[in-house]
CSV table of C-alpha atoms in Angstrom, one decimal:
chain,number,residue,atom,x,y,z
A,1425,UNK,CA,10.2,-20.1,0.8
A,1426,UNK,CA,8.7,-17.4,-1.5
A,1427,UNK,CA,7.6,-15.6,1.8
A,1428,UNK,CA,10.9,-15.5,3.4
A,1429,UNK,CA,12.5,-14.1,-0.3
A,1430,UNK,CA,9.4,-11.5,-0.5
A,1431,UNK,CA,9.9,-10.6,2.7
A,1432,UNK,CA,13.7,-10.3,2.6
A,1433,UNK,CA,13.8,-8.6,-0.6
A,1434,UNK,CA,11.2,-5.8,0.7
A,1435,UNK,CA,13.6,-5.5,4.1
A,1436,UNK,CA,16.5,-5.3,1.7
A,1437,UNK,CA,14.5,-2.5,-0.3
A,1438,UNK,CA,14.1,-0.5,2.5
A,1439,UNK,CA,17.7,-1.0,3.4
A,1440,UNK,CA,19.0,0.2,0.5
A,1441,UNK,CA,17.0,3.3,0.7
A,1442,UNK,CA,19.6,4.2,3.7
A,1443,UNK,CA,22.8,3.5,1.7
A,1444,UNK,CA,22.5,7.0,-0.3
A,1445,UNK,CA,23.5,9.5,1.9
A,1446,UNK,CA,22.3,12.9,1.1
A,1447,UNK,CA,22.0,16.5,2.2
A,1448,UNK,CA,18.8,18.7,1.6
A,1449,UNK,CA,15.0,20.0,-0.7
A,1450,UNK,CA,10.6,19.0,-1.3
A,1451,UNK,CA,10.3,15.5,-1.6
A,1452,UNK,CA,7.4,12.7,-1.7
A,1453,UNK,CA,4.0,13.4,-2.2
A,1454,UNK,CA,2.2,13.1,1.2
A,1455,UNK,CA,-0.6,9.9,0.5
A,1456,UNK,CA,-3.4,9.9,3.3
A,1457,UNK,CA,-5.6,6.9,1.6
A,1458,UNK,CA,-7.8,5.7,4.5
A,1459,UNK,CA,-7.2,1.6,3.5
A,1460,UNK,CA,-3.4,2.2,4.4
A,1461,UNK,CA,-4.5,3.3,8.7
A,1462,UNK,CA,-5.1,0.2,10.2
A,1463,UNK,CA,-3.0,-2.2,11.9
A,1464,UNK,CA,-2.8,-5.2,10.8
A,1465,UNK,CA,-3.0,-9.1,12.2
A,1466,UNK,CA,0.1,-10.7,13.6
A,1467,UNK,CA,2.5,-12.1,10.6
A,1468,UNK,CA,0.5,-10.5,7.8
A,1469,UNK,CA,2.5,-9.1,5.0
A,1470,UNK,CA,0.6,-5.9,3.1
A,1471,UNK,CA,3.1,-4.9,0.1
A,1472,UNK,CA,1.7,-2.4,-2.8
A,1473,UNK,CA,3.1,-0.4,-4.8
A,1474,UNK,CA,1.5,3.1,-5.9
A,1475,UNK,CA,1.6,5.1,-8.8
A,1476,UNK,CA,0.9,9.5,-8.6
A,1477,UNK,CA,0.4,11.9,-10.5
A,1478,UNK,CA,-0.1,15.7,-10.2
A,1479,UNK,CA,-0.8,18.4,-12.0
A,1480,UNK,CA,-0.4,22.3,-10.9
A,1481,UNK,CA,-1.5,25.2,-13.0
A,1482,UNK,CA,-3.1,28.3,-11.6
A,1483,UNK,CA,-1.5,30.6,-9.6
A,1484,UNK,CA,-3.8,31.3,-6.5
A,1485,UNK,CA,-3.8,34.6,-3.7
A,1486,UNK,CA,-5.9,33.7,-0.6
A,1487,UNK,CA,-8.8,31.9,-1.8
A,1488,UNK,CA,-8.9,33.6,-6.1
A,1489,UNK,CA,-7.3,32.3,-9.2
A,1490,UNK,CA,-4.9,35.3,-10.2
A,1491,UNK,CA,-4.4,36.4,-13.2
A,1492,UNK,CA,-0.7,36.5,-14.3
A,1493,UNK,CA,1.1,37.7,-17.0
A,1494,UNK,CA,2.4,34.4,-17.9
A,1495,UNK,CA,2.3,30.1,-18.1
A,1496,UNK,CA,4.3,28.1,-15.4
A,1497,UNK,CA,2.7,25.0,-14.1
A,1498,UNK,CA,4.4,22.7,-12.5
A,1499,UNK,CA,3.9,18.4,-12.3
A,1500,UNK,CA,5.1,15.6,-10.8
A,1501,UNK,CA,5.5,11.5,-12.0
A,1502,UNK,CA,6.4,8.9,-8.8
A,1503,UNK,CA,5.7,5.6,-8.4
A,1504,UNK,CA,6.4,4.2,-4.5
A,1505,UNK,CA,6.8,1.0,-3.0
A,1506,UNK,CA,5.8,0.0,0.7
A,1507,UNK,CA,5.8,-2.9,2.8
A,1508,UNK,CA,3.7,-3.3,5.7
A,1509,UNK,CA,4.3,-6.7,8.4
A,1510,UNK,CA,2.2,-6.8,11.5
A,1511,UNK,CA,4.5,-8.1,14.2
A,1512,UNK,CA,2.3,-8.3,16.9
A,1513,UNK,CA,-1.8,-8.2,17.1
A,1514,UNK,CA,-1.1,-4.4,18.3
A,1515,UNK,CA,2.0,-3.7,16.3
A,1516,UNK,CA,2.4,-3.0,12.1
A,1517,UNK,CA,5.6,-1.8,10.5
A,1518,UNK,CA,5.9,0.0,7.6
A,1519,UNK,CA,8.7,1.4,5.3
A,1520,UNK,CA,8.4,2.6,1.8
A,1521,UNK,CA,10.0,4.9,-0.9
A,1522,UNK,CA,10.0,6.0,-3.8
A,1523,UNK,CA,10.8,7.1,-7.1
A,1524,UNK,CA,10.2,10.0,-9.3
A,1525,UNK,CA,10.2,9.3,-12.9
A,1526,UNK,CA,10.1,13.5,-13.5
A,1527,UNK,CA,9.5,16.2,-11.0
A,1528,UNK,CA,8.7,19.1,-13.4
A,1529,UNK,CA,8.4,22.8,-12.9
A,1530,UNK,CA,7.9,24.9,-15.9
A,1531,UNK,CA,9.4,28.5,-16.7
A,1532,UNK,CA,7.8,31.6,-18.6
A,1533,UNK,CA,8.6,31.5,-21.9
A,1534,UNK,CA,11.8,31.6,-23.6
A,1535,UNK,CA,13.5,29.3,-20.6
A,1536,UNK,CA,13.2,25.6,-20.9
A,1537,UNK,CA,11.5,24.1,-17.7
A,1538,UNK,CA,13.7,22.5,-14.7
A,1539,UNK,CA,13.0,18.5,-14.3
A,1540,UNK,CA,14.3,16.5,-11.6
A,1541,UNK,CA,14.1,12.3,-11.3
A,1542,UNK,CA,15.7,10.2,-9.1
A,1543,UNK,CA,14.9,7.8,-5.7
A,1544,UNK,CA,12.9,9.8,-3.2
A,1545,UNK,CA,12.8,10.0,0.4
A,1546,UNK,CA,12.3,7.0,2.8
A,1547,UNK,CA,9.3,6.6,5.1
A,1548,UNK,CA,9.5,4.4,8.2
A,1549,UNK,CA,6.3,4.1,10.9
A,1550,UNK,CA,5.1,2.4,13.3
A,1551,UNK,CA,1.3,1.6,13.9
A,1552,UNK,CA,0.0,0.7,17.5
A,1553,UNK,CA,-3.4,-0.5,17.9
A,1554,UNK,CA,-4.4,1.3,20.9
A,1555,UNK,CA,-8.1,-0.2,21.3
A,1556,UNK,CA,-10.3,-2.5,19.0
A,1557,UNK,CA,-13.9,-3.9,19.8
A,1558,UNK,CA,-14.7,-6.8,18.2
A,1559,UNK,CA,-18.4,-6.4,19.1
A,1560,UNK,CA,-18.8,-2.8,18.4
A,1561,UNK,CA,-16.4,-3.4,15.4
A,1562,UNK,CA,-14.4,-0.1,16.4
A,1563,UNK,CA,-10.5,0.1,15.9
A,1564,UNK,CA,-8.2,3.1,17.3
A,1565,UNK,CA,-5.0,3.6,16.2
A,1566,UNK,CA,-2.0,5.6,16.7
A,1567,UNK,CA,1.1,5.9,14.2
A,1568,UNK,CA,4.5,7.5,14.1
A,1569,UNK,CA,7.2,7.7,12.0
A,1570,UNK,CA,9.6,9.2,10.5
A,1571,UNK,CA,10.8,10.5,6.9
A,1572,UNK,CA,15.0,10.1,5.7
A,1573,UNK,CA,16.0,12.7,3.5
A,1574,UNK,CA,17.8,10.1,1.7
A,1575,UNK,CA,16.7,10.7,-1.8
A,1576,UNK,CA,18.5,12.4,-4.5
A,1577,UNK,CA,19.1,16.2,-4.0
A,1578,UNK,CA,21.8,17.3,-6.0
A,1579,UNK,CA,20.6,17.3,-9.5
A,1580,UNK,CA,22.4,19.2,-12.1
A,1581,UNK,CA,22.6,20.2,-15.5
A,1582,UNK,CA,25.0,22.0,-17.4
A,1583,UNK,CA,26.6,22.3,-14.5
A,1584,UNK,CA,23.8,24.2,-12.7
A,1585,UNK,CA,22.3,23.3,-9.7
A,1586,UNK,CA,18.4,22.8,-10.1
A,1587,UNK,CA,16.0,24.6,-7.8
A,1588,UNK,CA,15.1,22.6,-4.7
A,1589,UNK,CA,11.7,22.4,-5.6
A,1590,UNK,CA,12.5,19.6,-8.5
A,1591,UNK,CA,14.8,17.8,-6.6
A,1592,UNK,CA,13.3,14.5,-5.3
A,1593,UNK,CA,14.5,14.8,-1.8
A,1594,UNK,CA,13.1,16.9,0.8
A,1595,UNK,CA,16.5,17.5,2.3
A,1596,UNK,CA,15.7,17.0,5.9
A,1597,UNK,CA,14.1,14.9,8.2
A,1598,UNK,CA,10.3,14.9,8.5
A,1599,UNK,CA,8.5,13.8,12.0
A,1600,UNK,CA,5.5,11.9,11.2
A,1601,UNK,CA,2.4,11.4,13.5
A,1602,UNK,CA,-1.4,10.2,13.4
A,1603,UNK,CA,-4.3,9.0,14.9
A,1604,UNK,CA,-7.0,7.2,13.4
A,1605,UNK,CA,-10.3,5.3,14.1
A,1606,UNK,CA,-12.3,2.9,11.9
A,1607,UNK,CA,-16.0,1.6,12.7
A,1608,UNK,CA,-17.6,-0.7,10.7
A,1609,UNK,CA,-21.7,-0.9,10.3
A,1610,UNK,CA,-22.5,-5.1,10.3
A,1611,UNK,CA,-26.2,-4.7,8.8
A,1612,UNK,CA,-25.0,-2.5,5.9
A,1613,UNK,CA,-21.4,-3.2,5.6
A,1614,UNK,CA,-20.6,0.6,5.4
A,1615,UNK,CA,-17.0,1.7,7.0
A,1616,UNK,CA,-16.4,4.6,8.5
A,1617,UNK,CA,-13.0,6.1,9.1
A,1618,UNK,CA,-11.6,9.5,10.4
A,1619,UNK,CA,-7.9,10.6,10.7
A,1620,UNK,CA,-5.4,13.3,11.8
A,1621,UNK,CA,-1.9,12.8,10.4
A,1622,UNK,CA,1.1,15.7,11.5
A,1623,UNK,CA,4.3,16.2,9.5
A,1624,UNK,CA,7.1,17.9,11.1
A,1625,UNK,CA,9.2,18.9,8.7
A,1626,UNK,CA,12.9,19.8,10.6
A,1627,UNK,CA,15.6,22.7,9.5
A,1628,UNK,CA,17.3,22.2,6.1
A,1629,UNK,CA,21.1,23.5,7.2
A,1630,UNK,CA,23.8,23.1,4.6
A,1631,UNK,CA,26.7,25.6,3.0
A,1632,UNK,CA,23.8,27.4,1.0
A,1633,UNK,CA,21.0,26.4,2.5
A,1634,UNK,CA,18.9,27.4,5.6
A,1635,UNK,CA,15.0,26.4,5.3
A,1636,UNK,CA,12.3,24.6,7.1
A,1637,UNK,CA,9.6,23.9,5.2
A,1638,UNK,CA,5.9,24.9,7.8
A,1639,UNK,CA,4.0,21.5,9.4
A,1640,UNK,CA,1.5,19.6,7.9
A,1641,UNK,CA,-1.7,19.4,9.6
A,1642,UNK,CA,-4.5,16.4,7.6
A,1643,UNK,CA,-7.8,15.8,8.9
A,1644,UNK,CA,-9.6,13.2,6.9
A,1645,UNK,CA,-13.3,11.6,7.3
A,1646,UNK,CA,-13.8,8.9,4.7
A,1647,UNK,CA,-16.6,6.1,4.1
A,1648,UNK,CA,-16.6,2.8,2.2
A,1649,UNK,CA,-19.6,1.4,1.0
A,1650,UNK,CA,-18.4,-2.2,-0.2
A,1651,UNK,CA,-21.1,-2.9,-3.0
A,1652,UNK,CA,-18.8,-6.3,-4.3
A,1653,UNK,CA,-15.6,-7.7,-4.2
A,1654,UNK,CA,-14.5,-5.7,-7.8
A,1655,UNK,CA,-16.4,-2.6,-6.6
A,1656,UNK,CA,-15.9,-0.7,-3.5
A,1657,UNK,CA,-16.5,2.9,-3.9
A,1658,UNK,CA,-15.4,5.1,-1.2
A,1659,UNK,CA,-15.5,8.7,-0.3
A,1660,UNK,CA,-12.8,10.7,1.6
A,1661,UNK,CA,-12.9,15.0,2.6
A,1662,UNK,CA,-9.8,16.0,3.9
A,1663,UNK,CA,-8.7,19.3,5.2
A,1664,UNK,CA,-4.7,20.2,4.9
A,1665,UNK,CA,-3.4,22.6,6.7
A,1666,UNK,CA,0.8,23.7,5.5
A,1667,UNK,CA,1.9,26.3,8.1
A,1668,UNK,CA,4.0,29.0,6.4
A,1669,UNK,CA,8.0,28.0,6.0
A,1670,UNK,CA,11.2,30.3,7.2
A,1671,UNK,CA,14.3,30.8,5.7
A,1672,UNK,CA,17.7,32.7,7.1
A,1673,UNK,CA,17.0,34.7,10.5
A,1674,UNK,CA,13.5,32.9,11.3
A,1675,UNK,CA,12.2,34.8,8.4
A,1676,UNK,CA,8.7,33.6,7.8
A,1677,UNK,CA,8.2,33.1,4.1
A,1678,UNK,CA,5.1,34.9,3.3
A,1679,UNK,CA,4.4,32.7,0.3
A,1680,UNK,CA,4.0,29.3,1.6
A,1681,UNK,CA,1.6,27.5,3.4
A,1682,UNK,CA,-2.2,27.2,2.6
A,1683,UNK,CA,-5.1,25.7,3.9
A,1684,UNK,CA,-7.5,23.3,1.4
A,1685,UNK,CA,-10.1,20.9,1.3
A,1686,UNK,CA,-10.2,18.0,-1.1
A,1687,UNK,CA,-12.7,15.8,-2.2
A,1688,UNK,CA,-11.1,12.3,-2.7
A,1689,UNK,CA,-13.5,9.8,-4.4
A,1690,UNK,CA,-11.4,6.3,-4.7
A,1691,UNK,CA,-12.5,2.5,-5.8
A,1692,UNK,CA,-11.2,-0.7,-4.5
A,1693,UNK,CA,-11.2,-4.0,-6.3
A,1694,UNK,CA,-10.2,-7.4,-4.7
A,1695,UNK,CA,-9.0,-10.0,-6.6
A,1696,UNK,CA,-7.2,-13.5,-6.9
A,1697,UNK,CA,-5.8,-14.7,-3.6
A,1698,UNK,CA,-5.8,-11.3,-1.6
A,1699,UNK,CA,-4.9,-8.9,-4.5
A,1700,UNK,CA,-6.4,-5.3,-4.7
A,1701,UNK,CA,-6.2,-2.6,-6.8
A,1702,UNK,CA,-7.2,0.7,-5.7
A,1703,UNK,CA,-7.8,3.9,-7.8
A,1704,UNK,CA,-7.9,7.8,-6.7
A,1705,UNK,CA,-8.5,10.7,-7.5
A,1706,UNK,CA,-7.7,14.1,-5.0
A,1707,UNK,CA,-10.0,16.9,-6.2
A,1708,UNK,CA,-9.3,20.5,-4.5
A,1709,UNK,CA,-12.6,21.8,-3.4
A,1710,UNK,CA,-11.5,25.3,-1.6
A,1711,UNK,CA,-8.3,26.5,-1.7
A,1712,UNK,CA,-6.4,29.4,0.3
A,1713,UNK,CA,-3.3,30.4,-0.3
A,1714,UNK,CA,-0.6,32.7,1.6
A,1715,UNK,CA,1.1,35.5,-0.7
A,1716,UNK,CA,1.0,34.2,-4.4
A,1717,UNK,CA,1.4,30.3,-5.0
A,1718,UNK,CA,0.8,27.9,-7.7
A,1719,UNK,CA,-2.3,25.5,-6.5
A,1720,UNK,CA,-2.6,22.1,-7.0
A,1721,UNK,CA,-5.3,21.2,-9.4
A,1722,UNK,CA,-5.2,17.4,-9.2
A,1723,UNK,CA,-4.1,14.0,-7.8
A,1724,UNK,CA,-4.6,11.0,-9.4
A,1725,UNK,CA,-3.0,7.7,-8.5
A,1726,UNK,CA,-3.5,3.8,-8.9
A,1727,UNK,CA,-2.2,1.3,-6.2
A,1728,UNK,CA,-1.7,-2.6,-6.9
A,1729,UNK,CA,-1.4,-4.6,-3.0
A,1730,UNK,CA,-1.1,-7.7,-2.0
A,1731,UNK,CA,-2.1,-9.4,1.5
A,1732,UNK,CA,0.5,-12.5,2.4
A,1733,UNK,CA,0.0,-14.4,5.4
A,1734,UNK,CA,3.4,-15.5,6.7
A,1735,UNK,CA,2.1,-17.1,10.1
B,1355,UNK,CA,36.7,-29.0,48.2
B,1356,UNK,CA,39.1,-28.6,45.4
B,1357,UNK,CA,37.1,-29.4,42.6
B,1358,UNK,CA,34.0,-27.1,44.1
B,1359,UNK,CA,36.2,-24.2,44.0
B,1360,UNK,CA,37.4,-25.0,40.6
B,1361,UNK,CA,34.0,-24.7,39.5
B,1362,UNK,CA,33.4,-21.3,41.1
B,1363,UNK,CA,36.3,-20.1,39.6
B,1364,UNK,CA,35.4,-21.1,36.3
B,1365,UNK,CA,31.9,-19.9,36.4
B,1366,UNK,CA,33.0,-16.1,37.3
B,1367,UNK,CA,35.6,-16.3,34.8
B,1368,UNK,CA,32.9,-17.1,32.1
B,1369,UNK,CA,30.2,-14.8,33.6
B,1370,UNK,CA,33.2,-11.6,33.1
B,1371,UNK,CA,33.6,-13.3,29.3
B,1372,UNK,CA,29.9,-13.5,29.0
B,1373,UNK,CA,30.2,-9.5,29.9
B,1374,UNK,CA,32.8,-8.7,27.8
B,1375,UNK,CA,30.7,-10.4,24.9
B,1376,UNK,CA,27.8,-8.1,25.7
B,1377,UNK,CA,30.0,-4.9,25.6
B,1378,UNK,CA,31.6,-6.2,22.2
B,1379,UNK,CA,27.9,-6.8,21.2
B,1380,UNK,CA,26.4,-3.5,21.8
B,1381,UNK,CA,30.2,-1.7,21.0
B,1382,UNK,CA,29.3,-3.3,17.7
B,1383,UNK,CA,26.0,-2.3,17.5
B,1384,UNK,CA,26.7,1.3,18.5
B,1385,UNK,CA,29.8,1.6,16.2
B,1386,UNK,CA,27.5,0.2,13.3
B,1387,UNK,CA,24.3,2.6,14.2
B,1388,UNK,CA,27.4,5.2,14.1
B,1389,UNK,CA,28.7,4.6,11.0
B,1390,UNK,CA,25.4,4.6,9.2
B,1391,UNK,CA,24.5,7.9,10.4
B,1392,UNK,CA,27.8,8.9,8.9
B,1393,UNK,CA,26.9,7.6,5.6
B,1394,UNK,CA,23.5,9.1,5.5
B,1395,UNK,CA,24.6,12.8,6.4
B,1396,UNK,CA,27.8,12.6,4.4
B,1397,UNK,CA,29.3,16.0,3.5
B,1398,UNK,CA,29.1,17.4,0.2
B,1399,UNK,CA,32.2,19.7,0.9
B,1400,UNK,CA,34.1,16.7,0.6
B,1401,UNK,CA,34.2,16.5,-2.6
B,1402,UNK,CA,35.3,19.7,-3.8
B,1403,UNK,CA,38.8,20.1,-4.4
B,1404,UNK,CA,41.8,21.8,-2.8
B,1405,UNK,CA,42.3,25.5,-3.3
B,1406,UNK,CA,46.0,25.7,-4.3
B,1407,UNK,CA,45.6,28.8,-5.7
B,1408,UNK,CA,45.7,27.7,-9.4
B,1409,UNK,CA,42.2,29.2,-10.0
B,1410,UNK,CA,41.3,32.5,-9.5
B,1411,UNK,CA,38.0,34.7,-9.4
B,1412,UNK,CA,38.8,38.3,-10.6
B,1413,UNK,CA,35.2,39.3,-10.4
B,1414,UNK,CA,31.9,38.3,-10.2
B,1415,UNK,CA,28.5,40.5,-11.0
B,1416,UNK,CA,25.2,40.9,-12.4
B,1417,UNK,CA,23.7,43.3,-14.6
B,1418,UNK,CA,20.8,43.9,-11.8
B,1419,UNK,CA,20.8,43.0,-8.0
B,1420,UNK,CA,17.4,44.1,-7.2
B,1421,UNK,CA,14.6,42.0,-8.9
B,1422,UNK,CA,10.7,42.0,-8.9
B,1423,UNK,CA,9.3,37.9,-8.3
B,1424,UNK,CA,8.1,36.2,-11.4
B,1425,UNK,CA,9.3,39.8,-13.6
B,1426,UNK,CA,12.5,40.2,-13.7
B,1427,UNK,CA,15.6,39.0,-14.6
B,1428,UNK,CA,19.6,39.1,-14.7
B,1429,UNK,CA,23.0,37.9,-16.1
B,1430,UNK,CA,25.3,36.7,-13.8
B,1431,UNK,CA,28.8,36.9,-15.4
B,1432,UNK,CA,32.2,35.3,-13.5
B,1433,UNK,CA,35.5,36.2,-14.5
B,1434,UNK,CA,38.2,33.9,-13.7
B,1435,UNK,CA,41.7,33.2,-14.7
B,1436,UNK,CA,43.3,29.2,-14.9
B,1437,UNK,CA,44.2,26.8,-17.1
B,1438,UNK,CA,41.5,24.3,-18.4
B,1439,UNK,CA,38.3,26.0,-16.8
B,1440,UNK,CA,34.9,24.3,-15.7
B,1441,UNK,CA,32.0,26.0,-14.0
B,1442,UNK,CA,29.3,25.0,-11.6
B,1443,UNK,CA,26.6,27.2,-10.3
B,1444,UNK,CA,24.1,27.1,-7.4
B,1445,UNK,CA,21.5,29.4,-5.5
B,1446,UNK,CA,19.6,28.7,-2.4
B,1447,UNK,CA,16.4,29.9,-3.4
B,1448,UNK,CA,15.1,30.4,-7.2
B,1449,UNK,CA,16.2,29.1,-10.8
B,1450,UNK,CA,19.6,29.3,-12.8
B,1451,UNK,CA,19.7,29.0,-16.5
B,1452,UNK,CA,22.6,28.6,-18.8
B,1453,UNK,CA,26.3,27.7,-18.3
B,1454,UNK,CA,29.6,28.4,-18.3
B,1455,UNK,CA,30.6,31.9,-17.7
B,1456,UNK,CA,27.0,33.5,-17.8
B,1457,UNK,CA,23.8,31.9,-16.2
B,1458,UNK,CA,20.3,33.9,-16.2
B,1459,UNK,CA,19.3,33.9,-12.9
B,1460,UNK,CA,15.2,34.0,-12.1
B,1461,UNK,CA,12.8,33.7,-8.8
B,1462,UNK,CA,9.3,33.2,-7.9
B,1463,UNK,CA,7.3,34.9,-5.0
B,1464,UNK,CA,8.5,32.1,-2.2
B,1465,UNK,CA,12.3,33.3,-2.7
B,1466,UNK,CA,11.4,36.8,-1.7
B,1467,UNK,CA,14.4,38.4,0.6
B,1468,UNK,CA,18.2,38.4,-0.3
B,1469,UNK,CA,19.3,35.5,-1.8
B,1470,UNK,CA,23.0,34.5,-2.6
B,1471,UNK,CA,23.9,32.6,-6.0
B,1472,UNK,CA,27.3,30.8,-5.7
B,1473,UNK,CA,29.7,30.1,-8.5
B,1474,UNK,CA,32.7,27.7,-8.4
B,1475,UNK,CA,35.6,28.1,-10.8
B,1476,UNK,CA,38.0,24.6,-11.0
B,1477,UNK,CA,40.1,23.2,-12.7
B,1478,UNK,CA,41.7,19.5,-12.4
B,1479,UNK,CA,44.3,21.1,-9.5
B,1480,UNK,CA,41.9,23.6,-7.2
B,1481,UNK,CA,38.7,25.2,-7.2
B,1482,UNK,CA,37.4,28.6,-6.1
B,1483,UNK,CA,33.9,29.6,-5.0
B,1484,UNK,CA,32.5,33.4,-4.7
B,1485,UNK,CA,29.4,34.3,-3.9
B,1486,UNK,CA,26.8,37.0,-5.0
B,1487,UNK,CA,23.7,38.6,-3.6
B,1488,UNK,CA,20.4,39.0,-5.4
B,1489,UNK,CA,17.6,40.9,-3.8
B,1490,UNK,CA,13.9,39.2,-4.7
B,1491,UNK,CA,10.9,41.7,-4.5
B,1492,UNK,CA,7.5,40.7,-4.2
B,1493,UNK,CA,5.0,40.9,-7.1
B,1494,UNK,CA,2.9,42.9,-5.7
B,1495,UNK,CA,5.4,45.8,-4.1
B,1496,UNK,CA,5.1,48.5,-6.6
């Protein structure tokens, strides 16, 4: 009984997430943690529910810090919820969204700063598990998906429009893709995982609006070293790739798009009857930026799941 | 023989009521898909009220239409003539500050190019929009 109500009430979550209708802007922050790839068995339940944080403060051009004139950073406060329910031993759906407790850009002094809040985007993929070896203890698998721009996107105050950049919607409808493969080492328990996701971001065409924000490219090589149940550090280098956007006329936009690496150390604890808590932290190791952008300085985020078996 | 061809009979008429449940089924589904879709992309247009010609923008300007990213700014002023007057203000790209009849209007180095700030006049019978052009220069164009 509590299955069929958990599992209802995460269906009914992600069907609510389709009953606001909106129109366009930047929306979730992308999450590539390596425990979310992998399919899962037939009737298993995975449901967690993630809390981010990040913090932007230096203004980068190409690979330097530069030196301007004045103070703008810019941070961001979402928590997210996602369900995950293997339907078949191949096949694992997913859906999740979120919510932004304050999307914050700040202005050079005297203006106040803009802050958006509000439900974000929804997320719905599919995972396939192309090949698994139960002897060589390898796993493949492909995943694709797709983002709804059905967050909130017409924040105001005063009776001004904030920028896009703080509304919690990305305004259009993202593409997802991925690949990833897992192997795990039986004499030392050490996992090894390696990924590529894609986001495809499409055109953003309203009244006043005409922008596609460039693809996302992720590459991502991570290892787990489980040393107990409560402790299992892990180590993930990824390398993001944003291609530049383009406005009115195909115009590229000169200012966006970068390419960085991140360092991403992370710890897993497992708990009570299949509880887990996971803890990250996504540290930019080199960063390149087109134009003049404000960088990223840091991701931090916690993540409480829990494993159901409804077979 | 009669009752044989009773049966017949009976089975194609439920086999043509077993198809016109499937098309109600999937005329249902597709109708359902439909309106969904119309509910996610819903029009924000719709909401604005009639022009009736009760409102009226005499002018709209600002006090600069050429600015440098991240260095300068300007006041955006609207003019308009009605009973009762509110104000609402976008832009596609960059920041607004302020309210009413005069917003400060700002942009970073991403919203180089000519960008167009939109103000809309109403009143409880119509509203009026007008649009303005402000030019974003990079930082580092001297």
């Amino acid at each position: 009984m509590l299955h069929t109500i958990l599992l209802s009430a995460c269906f009914l979550f992600c069907f609510q997430a389709f009953t606001y209708g909106q129109c366009c802007s930047a929306g979730n922050p992308s999450s590539f943690s390596f425990t979310d790839n992998n399919s899962l068995k037939t009737k298993i339940l995975h449901v967690s529910s993630s809390y981010k944080y990040g913090y932007s403060g230096k203004y980068y051009a190409g690979s330097e810090p530069e030196d301007v004139s004045f103070t703008a950073p810019a941070s961001y406060s979402f928590i997210d919820l996602k369900a995950a329910y293997g339907i078949s031993k191949r096949l694992t759906f997913e859906a999740s969204s979120g919510y932004f407790f304050s999307k914050e850009q700040q202005n050079p002094d005297p203006y106040p700063s803009d802050i958006g809040y509000g439900l974000g985007d929804a997320e719905l993929n599919v995972r396939y598990r192309a090949y698994k070896s139960v002897t060589k203890h390898i796993e493949l698998t492909a995943s694709a998906g797709i983002r709804l721009p059905v967050g909130v996107f017409d924040l105001e105050k005063d009776g001004v429009k904030l920028p896009i950049t703080v509304q919690p919607s990305a305004g259009s409808f993202v593409y997802l893709a991925g690949f990833s493969a897992a192997k795990t080492f039986t004499e030392n328990k050490l996992k090894l995982f390696s990924s590529i996701f894609m986001e495809f971001p499409q055109l953003i065409n309203s009244k006043n609006f005409y922008y596609r924000y460039g693809n996302l490219y992720n590459l991502s090589i991570s290892a787990a070293f489980p040393v107990h149940k409560l402790l299992n550090p892990g180590l993930q280098i990824q390398a993001e790739i944003r291609e530049h956007a383009t406005r009115e006329d195909e115009q590229l936009v000169e200012a966006s798009g970068y390419k960085v690496i991140i360092l991403s150390p992370q710890i897993e604890s497992d708990f009570g009857n299949n509880w887990s808590v996971l803890v990250y932290t996504d540290l930019p190791v080199f960063r390149y930026f087109n134009g003049m952008q404000l960088a990223n300085s840091f991701k931090a985020g916690i993540r409480v799941s829990k494993r159901i078996n409804l077979g | 023989m009669y009752v044989p061809d009773k049966i017949q009979e009976i089975e194609i008429l439920m086999r043509i009521t077993m198809k016109q449940l499937k098309f109600i089924q999937h005329s249902f589904i597709i109708l359902t898909l439909f309106s969904i879709s119309l509910f996610i992309s819903c029009n924000k247009d719709e909401d604005k009220l009639p022009d009736t010609g009760a409102v009226k923008i005499i002018s709209l300007t600002a006090t600069d239409t050429v600015l440098k990213a991240w260095y300068d700014t300007t006041d955006i002023k609207v003019v308009a003539t009605g009973d009762s007057l509110k104000y609402k203000w976008e832009c596609n790209h960059g920041t607004l500050h302020g309210s009413g009849i005069t917003v400060k209007y700002m942009a970073g180095e991403c919203c180089v190019g000519l960008n167009t700030i939109t103000c809309t006049v109403f009143n409880d019978s119509s509203s009026v929009s007008k649009d303005i052009n402000i030019r974003i220069t990079s930082y580092f164009e001297h």
